[in-house]
Amino acid sequence: MLTVELLQDSFSLYYKGRKIPAVPLYATPLLHYVQYVAPYVAKRLIDAGIRRFHMRDARAAWIIELACGGICTHAQDGDEVEGLLEEAYYNLLADRLLAYAVSADAVVVPCADPALARALMRRAREYAPDLATIASQHGGECPDADIRHTPRP
């Protein structure tokens, strides 16, 4: 039996009495986890003089545009920011997410966002080498994960 426990800033899943930590990445005012790193990314873009940037996720791009205060904008022909996003996720978000997995045996990595997936797997290997990474390959692929799960349609 699966049981869900809702708290103000997080939620937990219980399966057969065992707690499965879960992090509500979309439970932010702008409903996207990029909100956690947007100020960092915006500052780096402005400092580097990048006025037009490109990324796959249009909603995340809009949030970064807001953080830029109109100085930088999302454009198809802009500079790619995947590497910068990975750095931001690694430095600012991965520790926070993996803190929920202190007593866990495995962590599920969302492969739909390649930058977040790479940052989480890199941080997990550094701080908890025995923590298994399970790739949820819904919307993307994570070839470096220990276990790959491809959801069925």
Short mmCIF file of C-alpha atoms in Angstrom, two decimals:
data_model
loop_
_atom_site.label_atom_id
_atom_site.label_comp_id
_atom_site.label_asym_id
_atom_site.label_seq_id
_atom_site.Cartn_x
_atom_site.Cartn_y
_atom_site.Cartn_z
CA MET A 1 0.00 0.00 0.00
CA LEU A 2 1.25 3.46 -0.92
CA THR A 3 0.67 6.27 1.60
CA VAL A 4 1.32 9.97 0.99
CA GLU A 5 2.21 12.37 3.82
CA LEU A 6 1.90 16.07 2.92
CA LEU A 7 3.85 18.68 4.87
CA GLN A 8 4.17 22.43 4.35
CA ASP A 9 7.50 22.30 2.48
CA SER A 10 7.76 18.69 1.34
CA PHE A 11 5.98 15.40 1.07
CA SER A 12 6.86 11.78 1.75
CA LEU A 13 5.74 8.55 0.23
CA TYR A 14 5.49 5.36 2.27
CA TYR A 15 5.44 1.96 0.63
CA LYS A 16 4.94 -1.03 2.92
CA GLY A 17 5.98 1.12 5.87
CA ARG A 18 9.24 2.26 4.27
CA LYS A 19 9.70 5.99 3.72
CA ILE A 20 10.57 7.15 0.22
CA PRO A 21 11.76 10.79 0.36
CA ALA A 22 10.36 13.05 -2.34
CA VAL A 23 11.08 16.68 -3.10
CA PRO A 24 8.37 18.96 -4.51
CA LEU A 25 10.50 20.65 -7.17
CA TYR A 26 7.51 22.40 -8.70
CA ALA A 27 6.13 23.72 -5.39
CA THR A 28 7.51 27.23 -5.90
CA PRO A 29 5.62 30.48 -6.58
CA LEU A 30 6.51 30.24 -10.29
CA LEU A 31 5.85 26.46 -10.39
CA HIS A 32 9.28 25.51 -11.70
CA TYR A 33 12.46 24.38 -9.93
CA VAL A 34 14.62 26.69 -12.07
CA GLN A 35 13.38 29.43 -9.73
CA TYR A 36 15.93 28.18 -7.18
CA VAL A 37 18.85 28.93 -9.52
CA ALA A 38 17.48 31.72 -11.75
CA PRO A 39 19.18 34.62 -9.90
CA TYR A 40 22.55 32.83 -10.12
CA VAL A 41 22.10 32.09 -13.83
CA ALA A 42 20.93 35.66 -14.53
CA LYS A 43 23.93 37.16 -12.75
CA ARG A 44 26.34 34.91 -14.66
CA LEU A 45 24.68 35.81 -17.98
CA ILE A 46 24.85 39.53 -17.24
CA ASP A 47 28.46 39.33 -16.01
CA ALA A 48 29.46 37.45 -19.18
CA GLY A 49 27.74 40.03 -21.37
CA ILE A 50 25.29 37.50 -22.80
CA ARG A 51 22.12 39.32 -23.83
CA ARG A 52 20.44 36.50 -25.78
CA PHE A 53 20.41 32.94 -24.51
CA HIS A 54 18.83 29.69 -25.64
CA MET A 55 17.49 26.72 -23.67
CA ARG A 56 15.02 23.91 -24.37
CA ASP A 57 12.49 24.71 -21.65
CA ALA A 58 10.57 27.88 -22.58
CA ARG A 59 8.98 28.19 -19.13
CA ALA A 60 12.38 28.03 -17.42
CA ALA A 61 13.73 30.56 -19.93
CA TRP A 62 10.91 32.94 -19.03
CA ILE A 63 11.80 32.66 -15.32
CA ILE A 64 15.46 33.41 -16.09
CA GLU A 65 14.36 36.41 -18.18
CA LEU A 66 12.45 37.69 -15.14
CA ALA A 67 15.56 37.26 -12.99
CA CYS A 68 17.61 39.18 -15.58
CA GLY A 69 15.31 42.17 -15.21
CA GLY A 70 15.01 42.68 -18.97
CA ILE A 71 18.76 42.68 -19.63
CA CYS A 72 18.89 39.21 -21.21
CA THR A 73 16.24 37.47 -23.29
CA HIS A 74 15.51 33.98 -24.57
CA ALA A 75 16.03 33.54 -28.32
CA GLN A 76 16.43 30.57 -30.65
CA ASP A 77 19.73 31.97 -31.93
CA GLY A 78 21.06 32.87 -28.47
CA ASP A 79 24.00 31.36 -26.59
CA GLU A 80 23.38 27.87 -25.18
CA VAL A 81 23.23 27.88 -21.36
CA GLU A 82 23.06 24.13 -20.56
CA GLY A 83 26.55 24.17 -19.02
CA LEU A 84 25.71 27.20 -16.91
CA LEU A 85 22.47 25.57 -15.76
CA GLU A 86 24.32 22.40 -14.80
CA GLU A 87 26.80 24.47 -12.77
CA ALA A 88 23.95 26.30 -11.04
CA TYR A 89 22.07 23.10 -10.24
CA TYR A 90 25.28 21.48 -8.99
CA ASN A 91 26.25 24.41 -6.75
CA LEU A 92 22.83 25.49 -5.47
CA LEU A 93 20.25 22.73 -5.78
CA ALA A 94 21.86 19.28 -5.82
CA ASP A 95 22.97 19.38 -2.16
CA ARG A 96 19.53 20.49 -1.08
CA LEU A 97 17.86 17.66 -2.99
CA LEU A 98 20.31 14.98 -1.89
CA ALA A 99 19.87 16.02 1.75
CA TYR A 100 16.44 14.40 1.52
CA ALA A 101 18.11 11.13 0.54
CA VAL A 102 20.28 10.77 3.66
CA SER A 103 18.62 7.53 4.71
CA ALA A 104 17.73 6.34 1.21
CA ASP A 105 19.33 3.59 -0.85
CA ALA A 106 18.58 5.24 -4.19
CA VAL A 107 17.60 8.53 -5.74
CA VAL A 108 15.46 8.94 -8.86
CA VAL A 109 16.95 11.39 -11.34
CA PRO A 110 14.59 13.25 -13.72
CA CYS A 111 16.17 12.90 -17.17
CA ALA A 112 13.74 15.33 -18.82
CA ASP A 113 16.16 18.10 -17.76
CA PRO A 114 19.65 16.90 -18.77
CA ALA A 115 21.47 19.66 -16.86
CA LEU A 116 19.68 18.84 -13.59
CA ALA A 117 20.19 15.11 -14.13
CA ARG A 118 23.94 15.50 -14.72
CA ALA A 119 24.32 17.78 -11.69
CA LEU A 120 22.42 15.41 -9.39
CA MET A 121 24.33 12.34 -10.54
CA ARG A 122 27.68 14.10 -10.21
CA ARG A 123 26.87 15.36 -6.70
CA ALA A 124 25.50 11.96 -5.66
CA ARG A 125 28.67 10.18 -6.79
CA GLU A 126 30.85 12.65 -4.85
CA TYR A 127 28.98 12.69 -1.55
CA ALA A 128 27.30 9.30 -1.46
CA PRO A 129 29.07 6.87 -3.80
CA ASP A 130 26.94 3.98 -2.52
CA LEU A 131 23.69 5.80 -3.38
CA ALA A 132 22.18 4.23 -6.49
CA THR A 133 20.92 6.58 -9.19
CA ILE A 134 17.76 5.55 -11.00
CA ALA A 135 17.15 7.36 -14.28
CA SER A 136 13.54 8.24 -14.98
CA GLN A 137 13.89 8.43 -18.74
CA HIS A 138 10.53 10.08 -19.30
CA GLY A 139 11.38 12.92 -21.67
CA GLY A 140 15.13 12.30 -21.84
CA GLU A 141 17.98 9.87 -21.32
CA CYS A 142 20.59 9.54 -18.56
CA PRO A 143 23.27 7.14 -19.77
CA ASP A 144 25.41 7.55 -16.62
CA ALA A 145 22.74 6.32 -14.19
CA ASP A 146 23.13 3.01 -12.37
CA ILE A 147 19.61 1.90 -13.30
CA ARG A 148 17.50 3.13 -16.20
CA HIS A 149 13.71 3.14 -16.09
CA THR A 150 11.79 3.84 -19.28
CA PRO A 151 8.10 4.43 -18.52
CA ARG A 152 5.61 2.58 -20.66
CA PRO A 153 3.00 4.63 -22.53
#
